[in-house]
PDB file of C-alpha atoms and ligand atoms in Angstrom:
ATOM      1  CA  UNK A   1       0.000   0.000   0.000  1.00  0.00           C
ATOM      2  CA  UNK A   2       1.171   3.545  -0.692  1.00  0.00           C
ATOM      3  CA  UNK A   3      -0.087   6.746   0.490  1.00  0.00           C
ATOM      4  CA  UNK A   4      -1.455   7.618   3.853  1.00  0.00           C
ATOM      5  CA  UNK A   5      -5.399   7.017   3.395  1.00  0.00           C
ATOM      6  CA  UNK A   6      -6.300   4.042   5.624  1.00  0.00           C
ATOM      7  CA  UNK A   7      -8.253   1.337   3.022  1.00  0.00           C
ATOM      8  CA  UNK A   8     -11.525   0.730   3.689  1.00  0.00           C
ATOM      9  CA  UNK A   9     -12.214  -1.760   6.491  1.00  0.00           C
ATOM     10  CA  UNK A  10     -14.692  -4.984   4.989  1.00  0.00           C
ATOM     11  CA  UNK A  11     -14.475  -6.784   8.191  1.00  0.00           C
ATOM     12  CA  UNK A  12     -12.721  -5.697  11.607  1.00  0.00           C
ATOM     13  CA  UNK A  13     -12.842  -7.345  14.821  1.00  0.00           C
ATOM     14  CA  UNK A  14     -11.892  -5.892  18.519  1.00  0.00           C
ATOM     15  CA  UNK A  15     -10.886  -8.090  21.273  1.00  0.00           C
ATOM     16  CA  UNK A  16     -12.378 -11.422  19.920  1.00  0.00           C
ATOM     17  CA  UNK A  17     -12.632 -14.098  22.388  1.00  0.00           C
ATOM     18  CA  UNK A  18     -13.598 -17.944  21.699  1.00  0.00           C
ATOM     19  CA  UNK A  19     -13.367 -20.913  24.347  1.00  0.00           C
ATOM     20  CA  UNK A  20     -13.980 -24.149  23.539  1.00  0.00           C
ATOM     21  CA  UNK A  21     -14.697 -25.803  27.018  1.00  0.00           C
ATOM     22  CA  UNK A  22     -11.098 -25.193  28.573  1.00  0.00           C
ATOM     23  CA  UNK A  23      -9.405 -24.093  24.992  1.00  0.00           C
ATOM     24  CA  UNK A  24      -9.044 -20.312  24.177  1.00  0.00           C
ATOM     25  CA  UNK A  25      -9.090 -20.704  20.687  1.00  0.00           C
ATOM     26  CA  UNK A  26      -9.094 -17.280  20.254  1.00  0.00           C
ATOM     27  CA  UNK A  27      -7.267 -14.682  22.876  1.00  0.00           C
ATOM     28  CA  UNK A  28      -7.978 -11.310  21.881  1.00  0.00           C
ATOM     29  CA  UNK A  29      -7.875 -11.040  18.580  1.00  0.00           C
ATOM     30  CA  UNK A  30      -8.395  -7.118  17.057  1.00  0.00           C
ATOM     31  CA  UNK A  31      -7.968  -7.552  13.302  1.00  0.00           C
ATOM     32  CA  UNK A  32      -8.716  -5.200  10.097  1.00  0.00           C
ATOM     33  CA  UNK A  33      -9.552  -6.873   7.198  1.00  0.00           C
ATOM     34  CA  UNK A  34      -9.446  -4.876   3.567  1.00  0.00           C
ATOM     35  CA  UNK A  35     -11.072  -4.714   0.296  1.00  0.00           C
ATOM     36  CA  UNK A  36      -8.362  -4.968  -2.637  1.00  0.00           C
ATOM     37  CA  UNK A  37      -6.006  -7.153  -0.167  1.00  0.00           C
ATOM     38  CA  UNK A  38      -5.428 -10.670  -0.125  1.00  0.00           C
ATOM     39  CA  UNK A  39      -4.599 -11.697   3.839  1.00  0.00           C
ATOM     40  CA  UNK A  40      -2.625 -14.565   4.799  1.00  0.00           C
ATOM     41  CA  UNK A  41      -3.577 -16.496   7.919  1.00  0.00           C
ATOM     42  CA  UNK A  42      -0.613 -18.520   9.190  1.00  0.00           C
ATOM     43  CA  UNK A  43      -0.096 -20.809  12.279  1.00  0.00           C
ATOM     44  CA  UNK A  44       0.248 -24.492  13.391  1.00  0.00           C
ATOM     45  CA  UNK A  45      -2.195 -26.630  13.490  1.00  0.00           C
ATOM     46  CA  UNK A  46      -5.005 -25.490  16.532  1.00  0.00           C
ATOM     47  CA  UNK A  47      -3.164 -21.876  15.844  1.00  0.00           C
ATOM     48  CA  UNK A  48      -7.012 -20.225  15.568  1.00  0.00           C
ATOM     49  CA  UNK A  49      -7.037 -19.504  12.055  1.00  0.00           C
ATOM     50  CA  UNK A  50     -10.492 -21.523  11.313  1.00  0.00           C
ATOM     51  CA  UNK A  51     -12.243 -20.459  14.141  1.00  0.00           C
ATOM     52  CA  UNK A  52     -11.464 -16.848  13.464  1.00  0.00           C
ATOM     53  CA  UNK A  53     -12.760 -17.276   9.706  1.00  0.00           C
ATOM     54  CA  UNK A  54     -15.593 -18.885  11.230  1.00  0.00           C
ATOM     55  CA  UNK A  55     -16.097 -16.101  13.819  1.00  0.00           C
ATOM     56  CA  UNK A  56     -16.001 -13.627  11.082  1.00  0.00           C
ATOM     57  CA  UNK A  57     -18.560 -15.886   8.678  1.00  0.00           C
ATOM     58  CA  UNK A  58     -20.918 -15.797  11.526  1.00  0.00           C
ATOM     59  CA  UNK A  59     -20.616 -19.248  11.901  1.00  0.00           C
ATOM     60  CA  UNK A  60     -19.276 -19.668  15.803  1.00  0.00           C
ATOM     61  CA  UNK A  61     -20.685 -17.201  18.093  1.00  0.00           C
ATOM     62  CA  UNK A  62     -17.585 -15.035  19.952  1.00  0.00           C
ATOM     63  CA  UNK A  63     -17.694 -15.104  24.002  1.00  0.00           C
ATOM     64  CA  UNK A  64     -16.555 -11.884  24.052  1.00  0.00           C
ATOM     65  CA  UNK A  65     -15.065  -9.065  21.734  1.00  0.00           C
ATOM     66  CA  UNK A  66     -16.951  -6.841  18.887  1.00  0.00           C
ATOM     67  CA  UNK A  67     -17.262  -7.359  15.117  1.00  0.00           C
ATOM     68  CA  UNK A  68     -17.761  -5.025  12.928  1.00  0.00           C
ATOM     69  CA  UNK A  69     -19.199  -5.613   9.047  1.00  0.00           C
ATOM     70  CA  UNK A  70     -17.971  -2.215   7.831  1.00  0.00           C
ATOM     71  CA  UNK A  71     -18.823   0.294  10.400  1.00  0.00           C
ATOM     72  CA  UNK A  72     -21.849  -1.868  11.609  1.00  0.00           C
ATOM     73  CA  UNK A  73     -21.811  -3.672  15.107  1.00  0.00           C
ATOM     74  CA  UNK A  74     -22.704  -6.449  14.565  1.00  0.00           C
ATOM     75  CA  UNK A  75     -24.176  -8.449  17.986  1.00  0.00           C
ATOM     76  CA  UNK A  76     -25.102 -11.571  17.124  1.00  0.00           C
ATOM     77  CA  UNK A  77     -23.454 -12.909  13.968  1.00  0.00           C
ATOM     78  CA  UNK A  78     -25.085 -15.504  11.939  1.00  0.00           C
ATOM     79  CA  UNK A  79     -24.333 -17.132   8.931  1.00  0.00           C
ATOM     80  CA  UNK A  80     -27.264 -15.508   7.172  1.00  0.00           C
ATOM     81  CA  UNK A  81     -25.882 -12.435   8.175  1.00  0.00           C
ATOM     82  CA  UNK A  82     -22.663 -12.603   7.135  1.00  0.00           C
ATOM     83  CA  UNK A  83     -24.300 -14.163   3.502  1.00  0.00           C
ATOM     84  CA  UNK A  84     -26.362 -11.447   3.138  1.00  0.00           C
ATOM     85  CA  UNK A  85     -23.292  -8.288   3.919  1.00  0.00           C
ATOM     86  CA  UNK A  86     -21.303 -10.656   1.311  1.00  0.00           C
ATOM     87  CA  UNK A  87     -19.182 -12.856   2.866  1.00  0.00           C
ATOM     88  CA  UNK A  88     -18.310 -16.375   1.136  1.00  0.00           C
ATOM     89  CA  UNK A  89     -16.151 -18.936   1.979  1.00  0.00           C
ATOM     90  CA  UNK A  90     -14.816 -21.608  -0.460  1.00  0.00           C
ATOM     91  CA  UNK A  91     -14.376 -24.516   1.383  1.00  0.00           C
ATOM     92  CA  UNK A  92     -11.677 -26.758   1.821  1.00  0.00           C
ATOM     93  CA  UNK A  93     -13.621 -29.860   0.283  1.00  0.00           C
ATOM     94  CA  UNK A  94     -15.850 -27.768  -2.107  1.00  0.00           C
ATOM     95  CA  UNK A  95     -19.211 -27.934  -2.175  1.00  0.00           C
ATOM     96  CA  UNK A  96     -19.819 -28.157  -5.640  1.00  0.00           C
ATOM     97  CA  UNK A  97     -22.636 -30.451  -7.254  1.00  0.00           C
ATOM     98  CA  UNK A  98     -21.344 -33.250  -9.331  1.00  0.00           C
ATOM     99  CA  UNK A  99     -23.487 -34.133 -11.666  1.00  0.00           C
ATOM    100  CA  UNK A 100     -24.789 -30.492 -12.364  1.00  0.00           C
ATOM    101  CA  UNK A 101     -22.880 -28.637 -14.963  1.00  0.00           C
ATOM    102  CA  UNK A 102     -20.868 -25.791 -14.183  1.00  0.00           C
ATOM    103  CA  UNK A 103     -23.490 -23.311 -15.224  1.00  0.00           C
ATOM    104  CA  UNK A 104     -26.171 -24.526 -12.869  1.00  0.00           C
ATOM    105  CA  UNK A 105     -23.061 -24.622  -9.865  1.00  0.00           C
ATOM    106  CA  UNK A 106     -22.504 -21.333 -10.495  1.00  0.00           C
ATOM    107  CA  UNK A 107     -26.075 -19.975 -10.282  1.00  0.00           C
ATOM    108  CA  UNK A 108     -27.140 -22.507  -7.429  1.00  0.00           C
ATOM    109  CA  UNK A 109     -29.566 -21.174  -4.853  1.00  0.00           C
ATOM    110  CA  UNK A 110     -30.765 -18.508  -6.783  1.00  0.00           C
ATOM    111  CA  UNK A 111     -30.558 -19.754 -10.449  1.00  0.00           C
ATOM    112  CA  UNK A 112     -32.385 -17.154 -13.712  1.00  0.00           C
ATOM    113  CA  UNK A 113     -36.137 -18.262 -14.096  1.00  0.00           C
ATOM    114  CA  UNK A 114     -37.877 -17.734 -17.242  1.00  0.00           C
ATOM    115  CA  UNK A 115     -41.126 -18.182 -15.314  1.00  0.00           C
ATOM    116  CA  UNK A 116     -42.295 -18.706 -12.629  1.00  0.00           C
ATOM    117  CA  UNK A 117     -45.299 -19.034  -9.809  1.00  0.00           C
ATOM    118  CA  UNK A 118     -44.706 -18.499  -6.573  1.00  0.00           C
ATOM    119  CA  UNK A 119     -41.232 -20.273  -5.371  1.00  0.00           C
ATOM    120  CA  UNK A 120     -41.506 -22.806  -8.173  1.00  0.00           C
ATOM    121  CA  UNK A 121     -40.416 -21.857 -11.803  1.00  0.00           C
ATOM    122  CA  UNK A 122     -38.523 -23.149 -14.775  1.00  0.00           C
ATOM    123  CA  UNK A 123     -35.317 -22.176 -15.169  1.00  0.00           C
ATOM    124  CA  UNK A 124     -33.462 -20.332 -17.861  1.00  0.00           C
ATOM    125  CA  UNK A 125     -30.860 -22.204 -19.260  1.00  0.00           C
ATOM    126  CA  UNK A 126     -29.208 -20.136 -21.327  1.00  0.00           C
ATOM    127  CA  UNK A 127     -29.190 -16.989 -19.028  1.00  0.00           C
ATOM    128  CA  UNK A 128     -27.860 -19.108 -16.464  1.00  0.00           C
ATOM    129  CA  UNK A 129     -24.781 -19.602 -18.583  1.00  0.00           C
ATOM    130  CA  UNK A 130     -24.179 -16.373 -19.768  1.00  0.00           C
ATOM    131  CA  UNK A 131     -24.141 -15.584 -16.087  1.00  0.00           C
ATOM    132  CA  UNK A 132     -21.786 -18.273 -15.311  1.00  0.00           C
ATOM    133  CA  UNK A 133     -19.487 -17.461 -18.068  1.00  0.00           C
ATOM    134  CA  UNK A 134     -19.530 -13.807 -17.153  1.00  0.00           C
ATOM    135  CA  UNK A 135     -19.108 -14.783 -13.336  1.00  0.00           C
ATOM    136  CA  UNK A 136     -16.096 -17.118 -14.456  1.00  0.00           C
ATOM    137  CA  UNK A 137     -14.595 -14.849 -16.655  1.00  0.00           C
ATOM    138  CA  UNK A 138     -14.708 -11.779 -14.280  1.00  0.00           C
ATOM    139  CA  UNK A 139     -11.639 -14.058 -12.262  1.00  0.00           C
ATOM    140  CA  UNK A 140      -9.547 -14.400 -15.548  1.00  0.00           C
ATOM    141  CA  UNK A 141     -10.841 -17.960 -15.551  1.00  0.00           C
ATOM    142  CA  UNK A 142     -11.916 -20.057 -18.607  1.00  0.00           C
ATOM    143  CA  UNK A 143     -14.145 -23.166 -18.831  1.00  0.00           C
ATOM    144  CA  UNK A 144     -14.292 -24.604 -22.010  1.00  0.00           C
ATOM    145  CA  UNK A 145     -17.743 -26.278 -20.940  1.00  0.00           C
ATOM    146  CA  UNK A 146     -20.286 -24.961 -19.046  1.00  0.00           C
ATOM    147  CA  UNK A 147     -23.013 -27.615 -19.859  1.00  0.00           C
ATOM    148  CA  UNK A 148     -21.875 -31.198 -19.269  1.00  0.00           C
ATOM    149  CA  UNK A 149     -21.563 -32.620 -15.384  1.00  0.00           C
ATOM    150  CA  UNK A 150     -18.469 -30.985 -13.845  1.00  0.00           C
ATOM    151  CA  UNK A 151     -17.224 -34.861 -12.211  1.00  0.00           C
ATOM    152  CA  UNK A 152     -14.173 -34.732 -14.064  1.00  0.00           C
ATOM    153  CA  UNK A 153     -13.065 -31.015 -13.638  1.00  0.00           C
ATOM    154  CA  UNK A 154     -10.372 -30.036 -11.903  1.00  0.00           C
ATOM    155  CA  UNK A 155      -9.471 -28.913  -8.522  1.00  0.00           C
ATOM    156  CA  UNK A 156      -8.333 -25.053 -10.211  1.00  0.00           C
ATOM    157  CA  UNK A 157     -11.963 -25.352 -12.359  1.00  0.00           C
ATOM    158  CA  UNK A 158     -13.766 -26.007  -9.420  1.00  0.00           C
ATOM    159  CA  UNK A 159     -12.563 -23.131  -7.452  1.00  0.00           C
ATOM    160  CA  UNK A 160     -13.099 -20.893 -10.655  1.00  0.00           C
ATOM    161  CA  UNK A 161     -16.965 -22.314 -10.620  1.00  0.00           C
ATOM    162  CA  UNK A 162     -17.080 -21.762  -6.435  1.00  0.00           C
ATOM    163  CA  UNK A 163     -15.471 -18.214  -6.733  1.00  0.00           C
ATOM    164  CA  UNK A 164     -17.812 -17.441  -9.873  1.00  0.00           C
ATOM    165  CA  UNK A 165     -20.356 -18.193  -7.658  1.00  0.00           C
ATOM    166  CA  UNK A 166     -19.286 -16.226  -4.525  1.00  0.00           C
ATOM    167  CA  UNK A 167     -18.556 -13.405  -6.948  1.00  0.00           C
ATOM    168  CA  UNK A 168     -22.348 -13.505  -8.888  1.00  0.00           C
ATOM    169  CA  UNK A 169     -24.305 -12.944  -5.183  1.00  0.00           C
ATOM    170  CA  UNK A 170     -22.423  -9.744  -4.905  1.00  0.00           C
ATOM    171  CA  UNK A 171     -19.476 -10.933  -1.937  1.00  0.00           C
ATOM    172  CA  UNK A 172     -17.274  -8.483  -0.104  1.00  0.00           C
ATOM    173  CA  UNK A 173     -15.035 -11.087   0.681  1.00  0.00           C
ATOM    174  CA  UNK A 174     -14.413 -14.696   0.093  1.00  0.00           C
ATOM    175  CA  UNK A 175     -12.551 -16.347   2.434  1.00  0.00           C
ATOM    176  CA  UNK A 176     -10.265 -19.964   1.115  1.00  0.00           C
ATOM    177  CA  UNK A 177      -9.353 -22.242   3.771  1.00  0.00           C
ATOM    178  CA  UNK A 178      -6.117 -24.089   2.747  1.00  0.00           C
ATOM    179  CA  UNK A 179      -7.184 -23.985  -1.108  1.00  0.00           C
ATOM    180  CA  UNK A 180      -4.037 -25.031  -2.772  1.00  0.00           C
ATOM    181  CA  UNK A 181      -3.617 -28.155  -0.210  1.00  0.00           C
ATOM    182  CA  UNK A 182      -4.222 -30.924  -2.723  1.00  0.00           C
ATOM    183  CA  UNK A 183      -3.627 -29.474  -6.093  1.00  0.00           C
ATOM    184  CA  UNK A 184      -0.473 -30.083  -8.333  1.00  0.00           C
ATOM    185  CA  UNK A 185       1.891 -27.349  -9.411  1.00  0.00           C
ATOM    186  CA  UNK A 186       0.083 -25.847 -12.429  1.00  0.00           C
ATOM    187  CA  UNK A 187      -3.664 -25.839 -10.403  1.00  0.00           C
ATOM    188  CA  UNK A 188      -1.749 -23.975  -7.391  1.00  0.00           C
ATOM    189  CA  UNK A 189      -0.351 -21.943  -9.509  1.00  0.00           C
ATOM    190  CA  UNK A 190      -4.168 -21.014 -11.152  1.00  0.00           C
ATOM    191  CA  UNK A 191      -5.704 -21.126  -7.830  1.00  0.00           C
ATOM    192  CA  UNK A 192      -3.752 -18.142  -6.471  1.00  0.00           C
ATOM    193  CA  UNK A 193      -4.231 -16.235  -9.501  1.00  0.00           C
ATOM    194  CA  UNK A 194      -7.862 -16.534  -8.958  1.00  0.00           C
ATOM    195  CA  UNK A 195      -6.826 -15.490  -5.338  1.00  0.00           C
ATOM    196  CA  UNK A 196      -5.119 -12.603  -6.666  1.00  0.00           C
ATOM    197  CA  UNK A 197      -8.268 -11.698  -9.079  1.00  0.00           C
ATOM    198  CA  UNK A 198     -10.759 -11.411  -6.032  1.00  0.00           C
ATOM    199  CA  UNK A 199      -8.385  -8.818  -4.662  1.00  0.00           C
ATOM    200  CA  UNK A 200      -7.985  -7.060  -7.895  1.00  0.00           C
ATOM    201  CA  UNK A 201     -11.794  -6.489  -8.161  1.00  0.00           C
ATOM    202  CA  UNK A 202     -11.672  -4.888  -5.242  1.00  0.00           C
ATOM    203  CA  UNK A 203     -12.898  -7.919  -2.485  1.00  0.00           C
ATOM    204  CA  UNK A 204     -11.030  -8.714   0.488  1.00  0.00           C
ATOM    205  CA  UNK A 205      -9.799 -11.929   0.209  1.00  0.00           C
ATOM    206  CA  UNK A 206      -8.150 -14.003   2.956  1.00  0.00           C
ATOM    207  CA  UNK A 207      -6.374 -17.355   2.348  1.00  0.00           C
ATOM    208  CA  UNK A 208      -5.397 -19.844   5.289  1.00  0.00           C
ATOM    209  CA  UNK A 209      -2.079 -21.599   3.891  1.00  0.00           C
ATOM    210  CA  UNK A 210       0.233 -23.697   5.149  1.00  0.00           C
ATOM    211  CA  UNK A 211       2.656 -23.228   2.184  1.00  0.00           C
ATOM    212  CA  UNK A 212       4.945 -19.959   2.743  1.00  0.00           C
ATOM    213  CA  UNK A 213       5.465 -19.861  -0.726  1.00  0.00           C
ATOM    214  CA  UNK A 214       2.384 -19.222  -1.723  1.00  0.00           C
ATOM    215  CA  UNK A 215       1.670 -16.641   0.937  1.00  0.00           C
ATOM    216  CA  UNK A 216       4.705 -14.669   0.079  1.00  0.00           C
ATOM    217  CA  UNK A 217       3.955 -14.980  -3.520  1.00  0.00           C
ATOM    218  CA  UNK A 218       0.333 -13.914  -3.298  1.00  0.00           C
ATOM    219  CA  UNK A 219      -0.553 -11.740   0.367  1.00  0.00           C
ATOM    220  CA  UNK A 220      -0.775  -8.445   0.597  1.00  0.00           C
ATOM    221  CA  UNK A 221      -0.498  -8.446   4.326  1.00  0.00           C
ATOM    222  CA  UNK A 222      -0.040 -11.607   6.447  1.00  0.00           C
ATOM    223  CA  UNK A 223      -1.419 -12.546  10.199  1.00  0.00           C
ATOM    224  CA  UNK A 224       0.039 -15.230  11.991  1.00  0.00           C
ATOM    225  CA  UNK A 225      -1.949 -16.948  15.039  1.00  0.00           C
ATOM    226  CA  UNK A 226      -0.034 -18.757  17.999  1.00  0.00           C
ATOM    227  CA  UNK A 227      -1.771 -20.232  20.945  1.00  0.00           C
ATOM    228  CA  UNK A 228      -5.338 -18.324  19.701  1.00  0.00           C
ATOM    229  CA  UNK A 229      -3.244 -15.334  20.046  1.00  0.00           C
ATOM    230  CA  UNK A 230      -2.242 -12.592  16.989  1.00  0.00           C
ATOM    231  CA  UNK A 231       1.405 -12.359  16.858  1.00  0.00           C
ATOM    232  CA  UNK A 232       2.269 -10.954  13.914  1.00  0.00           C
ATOM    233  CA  UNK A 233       0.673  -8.507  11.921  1.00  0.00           C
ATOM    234  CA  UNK A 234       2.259  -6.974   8.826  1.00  0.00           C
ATOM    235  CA  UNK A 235       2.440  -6.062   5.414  1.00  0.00           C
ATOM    236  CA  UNK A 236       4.549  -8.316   3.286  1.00  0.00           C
ATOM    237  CA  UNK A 237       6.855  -6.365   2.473  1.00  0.00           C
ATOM    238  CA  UNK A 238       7.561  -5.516   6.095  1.00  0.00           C
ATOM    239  CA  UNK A 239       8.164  -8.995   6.896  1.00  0.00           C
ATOM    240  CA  UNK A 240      10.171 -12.038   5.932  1.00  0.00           C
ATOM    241  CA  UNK A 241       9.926 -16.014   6.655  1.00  0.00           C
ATOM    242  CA  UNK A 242      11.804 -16.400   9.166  1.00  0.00           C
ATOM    243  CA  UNK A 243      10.025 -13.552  11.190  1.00  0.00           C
ATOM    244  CA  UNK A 244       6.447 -15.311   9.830  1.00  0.00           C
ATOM    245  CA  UNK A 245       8.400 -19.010  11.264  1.00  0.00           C
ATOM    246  CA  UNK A 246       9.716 -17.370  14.694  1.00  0.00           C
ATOM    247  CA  UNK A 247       6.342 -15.786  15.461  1.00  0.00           C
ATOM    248  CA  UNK A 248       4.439 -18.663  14.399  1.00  0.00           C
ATOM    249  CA  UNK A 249       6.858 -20.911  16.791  1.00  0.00           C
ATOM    250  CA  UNK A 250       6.549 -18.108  19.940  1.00  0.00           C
ATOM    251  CA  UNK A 251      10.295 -17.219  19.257  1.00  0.00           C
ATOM    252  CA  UNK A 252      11.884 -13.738  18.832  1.00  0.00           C
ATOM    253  CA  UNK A 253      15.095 -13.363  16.294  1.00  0.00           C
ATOM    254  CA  UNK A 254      17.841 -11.697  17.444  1.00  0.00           C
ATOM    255  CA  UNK A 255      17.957  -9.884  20.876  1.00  0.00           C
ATOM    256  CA  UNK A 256      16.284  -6.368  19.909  1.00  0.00           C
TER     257      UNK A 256
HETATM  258  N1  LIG F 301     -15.764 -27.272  17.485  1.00  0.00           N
HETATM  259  C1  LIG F 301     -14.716 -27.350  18.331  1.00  0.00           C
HETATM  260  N2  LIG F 301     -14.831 -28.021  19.493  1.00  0.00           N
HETATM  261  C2  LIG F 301     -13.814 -28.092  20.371  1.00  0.00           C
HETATM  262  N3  LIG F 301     -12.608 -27.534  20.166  1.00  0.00           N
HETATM  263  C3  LIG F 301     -12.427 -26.858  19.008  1.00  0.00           C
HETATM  264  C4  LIG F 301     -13.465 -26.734  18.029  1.00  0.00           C
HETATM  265  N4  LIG F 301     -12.992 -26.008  16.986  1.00  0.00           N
HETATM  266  C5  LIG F 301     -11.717 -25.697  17.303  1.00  0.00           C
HETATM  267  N5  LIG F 301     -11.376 -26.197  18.499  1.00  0.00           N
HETATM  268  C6  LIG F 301     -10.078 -26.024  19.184  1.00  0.00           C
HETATM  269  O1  LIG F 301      -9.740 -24.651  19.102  1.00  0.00           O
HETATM  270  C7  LIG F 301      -8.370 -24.486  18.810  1.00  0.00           C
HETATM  271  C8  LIG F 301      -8.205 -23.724  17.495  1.00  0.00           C
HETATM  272  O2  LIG F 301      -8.618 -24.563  16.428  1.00  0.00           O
HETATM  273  P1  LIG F 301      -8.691 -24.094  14.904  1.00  0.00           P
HETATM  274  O3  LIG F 301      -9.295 -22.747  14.841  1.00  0.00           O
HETATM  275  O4  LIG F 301      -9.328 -25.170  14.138  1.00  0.00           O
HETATM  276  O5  LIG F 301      -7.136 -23.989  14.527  1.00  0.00           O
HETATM  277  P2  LIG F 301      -6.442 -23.931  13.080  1.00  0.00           P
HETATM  278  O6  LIG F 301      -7.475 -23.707  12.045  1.00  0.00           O
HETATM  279  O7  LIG F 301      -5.452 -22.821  13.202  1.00  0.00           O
HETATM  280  O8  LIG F 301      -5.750 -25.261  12.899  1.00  0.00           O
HETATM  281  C9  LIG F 301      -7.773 -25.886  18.776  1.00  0.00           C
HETATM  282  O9  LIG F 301      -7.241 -26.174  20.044  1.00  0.00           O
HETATM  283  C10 LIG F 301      -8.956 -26.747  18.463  1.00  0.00           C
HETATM  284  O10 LIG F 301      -8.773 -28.052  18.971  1.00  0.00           O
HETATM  285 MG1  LIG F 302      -8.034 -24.987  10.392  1.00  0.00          MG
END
């Protein structure tokens, strides 16, 4: 970031608190998140990074702390809420529809109805395509099929066809946990493109990775959890991996 202007705040949380019978899975946490920036979450395993995505998708209720959606309290989260301000997470095992083509994935839940009575209509084919391709292309993303069952697509189409998706019910932010896990070189390699293309239109978009590679080749800023606990917050270039590993490991570099 250059300049002085603060960037608009999508989410921001204030003293977040979550216990999990005798686990603080999250201690405090006051984080900004902003629109045109991708944000890392980093930390070992039980770190806090889900449950503070899930926190912020209104899906776990905090015990204590604030959360704002913009400038809006919000008091009791839910995941309707959160749905409706624009906030969509991509799952780790994505919840895509096999044996529906990509168009009809992409326009699920609310699909284009040529008529209709009621809740019950028939539903336009064709504009749900154009929507889909539109939706698809808006990440720099190509399918060269948007009719036929998407079984055999690939991990890289399939988060094109969930970020369409996210994208086409007007998000804010979409939120990836661990999204390049269990893809091969060339997929990662598409998958944080598509990462970078949420920023570039102007979401917030914030990636839990366990591969410093890709956050260093694709974060604008990076948080690291420890123990439920922020302990580093930074833009990238502020930072480096050895200061990500040491915070992430509760260790200090050099004496200071
Ligand atoms: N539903 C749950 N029930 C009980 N403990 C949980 C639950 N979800 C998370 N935890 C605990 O909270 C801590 C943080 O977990 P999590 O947010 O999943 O970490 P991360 O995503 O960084 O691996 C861990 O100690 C974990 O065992
Ligand atoms: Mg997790």
């Amino acid at each position: 970031m250059s300049g002085t202007v603060e960037p608009e705040s999508v989410v921001s949380t204030r003293g977040l608190n979550k216990y999990f019978g005798g686990v603080r899975a999250l201690a405090d946490v006051s984080v900004n998140i902003h629109a045109g920036q991708v944000l890392a979450l980093v930390g070992d395993n039980g770190a806090g990074k889900s449950t503070f995505t899930r926190v912020i998708s209104g899906m776990d209720r905090p015990d204590a702390g604030q959360l704002f959606y913009g400038d809006e309290l919000v008091l009791k989260p839910t995941a309707r809420h959160a749905q409706r301000y624009g906030i969509e997470v991509v799952p780790q095992h994505l919840a895509l529809c096999d044996n529906l083509s990509a168009a009809m994935n992409v326009v699920l839940g609310d699909p284009p109805l040529r008529w209709h009575i009621g809740k019950f209509g028939w539903i336009d084919r064709h504009a749900a395509r154009e929507l889909a391709r539109e939706s698809v292309r808006g990440v720099g993303a190509r399918l060269d099929d948007y009719d036929s069952p998407i079984r055999r697509m690939s991990g890289g189409q399939r988060q094109a066809i969930a970020i369409g998706r996210a994208l086409l019910r007007g998000g804010r932010m979409v939120i990836f946990d661990e999204p390049t896990a269990a893809l091969g070189v060339r997929q990662r390699e598409a998958t944080l493109g598509l990462i970078r293309q949420v920023a570039d239109r102007g979401l917030a978009a914030v990636v839990i990775s366990h591969s410093i590679d890709d956050v260093f080749s694709v974060a604008d800023r990076i948080v690291a959890f420890r123990l439920g606990r922020v302990v580093l917050d930074s833009a990238i270039e502020d930072t480096d991996r050895d200061a990500v590993k040491f915070a992430m490991e509760g260790l200090h570099r050099g004496l200071q």
